[in-house]
XYZ file of C-alpha atoms in Angstrom:
309
model
C -8.530 -7.903 -29.784
C -11.072 -8.753 -27.099
C -8.614 -11.054 -25.311
C -5.923 -8.372 -25.453
C -8.314 -5.850 -23.864
C -9.272 -8.362 -21.148
C -5.582 -8.836 -20.331
C -5.001 -5.083 -20.420
C -7.884 -4.375 -18.033
C -6.720 -7.136 -15.693
C -3.269 -5.566 -15.641
C -4.623 -2.075 -14.965
C -6.750 -3.310 -12.060
C -3.823 -5.229 -10.540
C -1.663 -2.158 -11.054
C -4.027 0.055 -9.044
C -3.773 -2.367 -6.117
C 0.025 -2.311 -6.327
C -0.158 1.502 -6.380
C -2.223 1.479 -3.202
C 0.481 -0.352 -1.252
C 3.246 1.675 -2.920
C 1.577 4.840 -1.623
C 2.384 3.741 1.921
C 6.092 3.713 1.074
C 5.860 7.079 -0.699
C 3.962 8.781 2.138
C 6.524 7.851 4.773
C 9.466 8.686 2.531
C 8.056 12.067 1.513
C 7.553 13.148 5.105
C 10.563 11.629 6.838
C 13.057 10.528 4.219
C 12.771 6.993 5.614
C 12.236 3.967 3.408
C 9.616 2.200 5.502
C 10.218 -1.534 5.377
C 7.377 -1.919 7.902
C 4.673 -1.124 5.335
C 3.977 -4.813 4.631
C 3.735 -5.546 8.352
C 1.349 -2.599 8.719
C -0.893 -4.069 5.994
C -0.962 -7.421 7.801
C -1.517 -5.811 11.220
C -4.368 -3.628 9.921
C -6.009 -6.534 8.095
C -5.797 -8.733 11.214
C -7.384 -5.985 13.316
C -10.188 -5.484 10.789
C -10.907 -9.219 10.473
C -10.981 -9.872 14.210
C -12.962 -6.751 15.159
C -15.545 -7.637 12.483
C -15.832 -11.012 14.247
C -15.734 -9.757 17.838
C -17.965 -6.666 17.626
C -21.193 -8.583 16.826
C -20.429 -10.849 19.819
C -19.789 -7.872 22.132
C -22.636 -5.620 20.969
C -25.231 -7.931 19.424
C -25.067 -6.050 16.102
C -26.487 -8.276 13.371
C -26.010 -6.069 10.304
C -22.896 -6.964 8.280
C -22.554 -3.361 7.095
C -22.721 -1.938 10.642
C -20.314 -4.579 11.972
C -17.823 -3.752 9.215
C -18.148 -0.003 9.793
C -17.534 -0.379 13.538
C -14.646 -2.768 12.855
C -13.137 -0.251 10.414
C -13.341 2.540 13.002
C -11.809 0.316 15.689
C -9.027 -0.874 13.374
C -8.279 2.713 12.331
C -8.088 3.748 15.986
C -5.586 0.943 16.577
C -3.487 2.120 13.606
C -3.437 5.685 14.974
C -2.229 4.363 18.334
C 0.453 2.349 16.529
C 1.508 5.505 14.650
C 1.714 7.490 17.889
C 3.786 4.752 19.575
C 6.171 4.540 16.602
C 6.751 8.284 16.805
C 7.160 8.387 20.592
C 9.230 5.255 21.058
C 11.358 5.237 17.900
C 11.350 8.181 15.511
C 11.448 11.020 18.038
C 14.686 9.531 19.409
C 16.272 9.232 15.971
C 15.837 12.764 14.608
C 18.683 13.758 12.242
C 20.284 10.319 12.460
C 21.839 8.600 9.443
C 19.484 7.061 6.910
C 20.773 3.543 7.619
C 19.833 4.004 11.297
C 16.266 4.932 10.388
C 16.102 2.059 7.908
C 17.135 -0.419 10.608
C 14.509 1.106 12.902
C 11.775 0.319 10.366
C 13.102 -3.238 10.066
C 12.747 -3.564 13.836
C 9.229 -2.149 13.664
C 8.428 -4.727 10.952
C 9.255 -7.726 13.129
C 7.655 -6.157 16.188
C 4.364 -5.549 14.363
C 4.423 -9.062 12.864
C 4.730 -10.575 16.334
C 2.389 -8.157 18.105
C -0.336 -8.597 15.489
C -0.350 -12.362 15.834
C -0.192 -12.133 19.632
C -3.191 -9.783 19.838
C -5.315 -11.130 17.005
C -4.177 -14.739 16.490
C -2.257 -16.500 13.734
C -4.953 -18.471 11.928
C -6.261 -17.630 8.474
C -9.127 -15.137 8.797
C -11.564 -13.833 6.221
C -12.742 -10.289 5.613
C -16.231 -10.073 4.144
C -17.082 -6.510 3.162
C -19.653 -7.602 0.602
C -17.472 -7.256 -2.482
C -19.049 -9.287 -5.333
C -17.074 -12.320 -6.427
C -18.834 -13.100 -9.721
C -17.409 -11.760 -12.995
C -19.406 -9.697 -15.457
C -19.375 -9.616 -19.271
C -19.190 -6.190 -20.939
C -18.894 -5.008 -24.556
C -20.898 -7.863 -26.061
C -21.960 -5.591 -28.922
C -18.339 -4.765 -29.786
C -16.583 -8.103 -29.322
C -17.738 -11.652 -29.910
C -18.569 -13.116 -26.524
C -17.830 -9.788 -24.786
C -15.082 -9.022 -22.265
C -14.916 -10.938 -18.994
C -14.225 -8.579 -16.065
C -13.881 -9.505 -12.386
C -16.319 -7.394 -10.353
C -14.181 -7.739 -7.250
C -11.054 -6.511 -9.047
C -13.043 -3.686 -10.656
C -14.448 -2.480 -7.322
C -11.038 -2.785 -5.675
C -9.416 -0.779 -8.466
C -12.058 1.956 -8.180
C -11.560 2.192 -4.404
C -7.791 2.335 -4.875
C -8.113 5.003 -7.570
C -10.368 7.143 -5.353
C -7.951 6.864 -2.434
C -4.975 7.719 -4.627
C -6.773 10.827 -5.951
C -7.737 11.852 -2.399
C -4.148 11.562 -1.171
C -2.815 13.488 -4.162
C -5.210 16.353 -3.331
C -4.261 16.137 0.350
C -0.571 16.622 -0.443
C -1.082 19.372 -2.993
C -4.000 21.419 -1.630
C -3.980 21.251 2.176
C -1.791 23.061 4.696
C -0.981 19.770 6.418
C 0.046 18.244 3.095
C 2.350 21.180 2.368
C 3.806 20.870 5.872
C 4.519 17.190 5.215
C 6.362 18.089 2.020
C 8.312 20.808 3.822
C 9.436 18.346 6.490
C 10.479 15.905 3.770
C 12.598 18.572 2.046
C 14.437 19.787 5.154
C 13.684 18.785 8.759
C 15.633 21.619 10.360
C 14.236 24.320 8.069
C 10.697 23.054 8.708
C 11.307 23.162 12.474
C 12.698 26.690 12.228
C 9.391 27.983 10.809
C 7.349 26.273 13.527
C 6.329 22.963 11.965
C 6.344 20.350 14.781
C 8.113 17.217 13.617
C 6.445 14.950 16.169
C 2.932 15.965 15.110
C 3.769 15.682 11.407
C 5.204 12.198 11.841
C 2.187 10.984 13.821
C -0.057 12.333 11.045
C 1.896 10.764 8.220
C 2.211 7.389 9.949
C -1.529 7.534 10.693
C -2.262 8.256 7.021
C 0.074 5.420 6.045
C -1.837 3.253 8.552
C -5.108 4.237 6.869
C -3.685 3.288 3.470
C -2.429 -0.001 4.941
C -5.895 -0.672 6.393
C -7.649 -0.121 3.052
C -5.021 -2.225 1.255
C -5.325 -4.926 3.916
C -9.115 -5.036 3.563
C -8.940 -5.337 -0.237
C -6.159 -7.918 -0.311
C -7.603 -9.731 2.727
C -10.965 -9.940 0.990
C -9.286 -11.462 -2.077
C -6.696 -13.745 -0.465
C -7.723 -14.124 3.188
C -5.812 -12.618 6.103
C -2.705 -14.655 6.783
C 0.987 -14.135 7.483
C 1.894 -14.157 3.768
C -0.181 -10.982 3.318
C 2.799 -8.956 4.513
C 4.728 -10.274 1.506
C 2.300 -8.480 -0.825
C 4.288 -5.356 -0.029
C 7.230 -6.854 -1.907
C 5.175 -6.381 -5.071
C 5.098 -2.650 -4.366
C 8.886 -2.288 -4.183
C 9.389 -2.361 -7.994
C 6.522 0.133 -8.252
C 8.197 2.744 -6.058
C 11.549 2.178 -7.786
C 9.920 2.659 -11.171
C 7.718 5.619 -10.237
C 10.069 7.343 -7.821
C 10.216 7.237 -4.024
C 8.992 10.808 -3.610
C 6.160 10.904 -6.114
C 2.483 10.096 -5.502
C 1.737 10.255 -9.262
C 4.810 8.064 -9.765
C 3.319 5.405 -7.493
C 0.182 5.414 -9.655
C 1.902 5.323 -13.038
C 4.487 2.843 -11.795
C 1.770 0.529 -10.492
C -0.114 0.638 -13.777
C 3.047 -0.041 -15.814
C 4.008 -2.979 -13.592
C 0.453 -4.394 -13.561
C -0.021 -4.173 -17.324
C 3.538 -5.237 -18.114
C 3.465 -8.418 -16.064
C 0.085 -9.515 -17.443
C 0.934 -8.859 -21.102
C 4.412 -10.386 -20.814
C 3.024 -13.507 -19.163
C 0.408 -13.996 -21.883
C 2.360 -13.032 -24.992
C 6.021 -13.661 -24.113
C 5.640 -16.333 -21.435
C 4.907 -19.232 -23.831
C 8.174 -18.561 -25.675
C 10.223 -18.605 -22.444
C 8.410 -21.362 -20.586
C 6.110 -19.148 -18.493
C 6.576 -17.699 -15.022
C 7.393 -14.206 -16.292
C 4.741 -12.624 -14.058
C 6.771 -13.598 -10.996
C 9.985 -11.776 -11.934
C 8.972 -9.226 -14.579
C 8.503 -6.336 -12.121
C 11.863 -6.867 -10.431
C 13.816 -7.094 -13.698
C 12.112 -3.931 -14.960
C 12.946 -2.154 -11.670
C 16.576 -3.313 -11.962
C 16.822 -1.877 -15.472
C 15.448 1.446 -14.217
C 17.969 1.492 -11.381
C 20.738 1.157 -13.955
C 19.599 3.996 -16.224
C 17.414 6.245 -14.024
C 17.819 5.481 -10.298
C 15.433 8.249 -9.230
C 12.552 6.622 -11.165
C 10.195 8.220 -13.654
C 8.946 11.015 -11.399
C 11.378 10.975 -8.470
C 13.720 13.776 -7.503
C 17.159 13.533 -9.018
C 19.025 13.699 -5.700
C 17.907 10.913 -3.369
C 19.579 8.634 -0.846
C 20.057 5.063 -1.934
C 18.759 2.377 0.434
């Protein structure tokens, strides 16, 4: 029982991190109807900015405190992501209003490769580390309930708590704020939203900035765990089954989908993997997403009428 609970908790914590990246896809899609293939590149770009600013700022300012250096680096990286969001709106999206979905999809593919190249040009292409002080040692809990207790990774636990807090914050933002309601209105009908005075350009800068903020947090967490390198952009591929499962338009769907994928791949690897030779964790999420596409293409919480991409 104790081992099962350890596996379950590991899956839930991984699932929250998948949900965090999936939120980036959902945010852009909700506000613009665009499936943003650039989300992975945004995670890499934000993580590179954070890692390099955390290295450069102490050299430029003489700041010795790790906490202060990280805070300043976070602010600088966030400012860069806002500039990126503004440039994406001015140079790409504003010129593609009311175009076909495939045109917008190709635009995000172009943005992906541009950000990949620009990030490495500005910040370098080595492997960088992000040290935000997250503890690496595991802890043992529930010793009184289970023999030997349950082994829990502190780093994964902290990361899952941060992801959960951010997910809750974004859910409130969409449901309770005027800006959030404006974003949903734009997602439902661009022309109707414009007719009642909602400025598309401002809304898109906001939503891409929020997506940049999510990418920055995701980049810091994943960069702290894996190091900041080119393969970090591929982490976003793990979020694709999550958004298919949860629904492209649903913030709660991104959360539930992430948890299902995280738990499912851990349990299947441990309990089914030995019978099939292992390796289930690699493909489990994609097979599950494929099955959902066959029986419920809109996902668990998605709207019934959506454009396929």
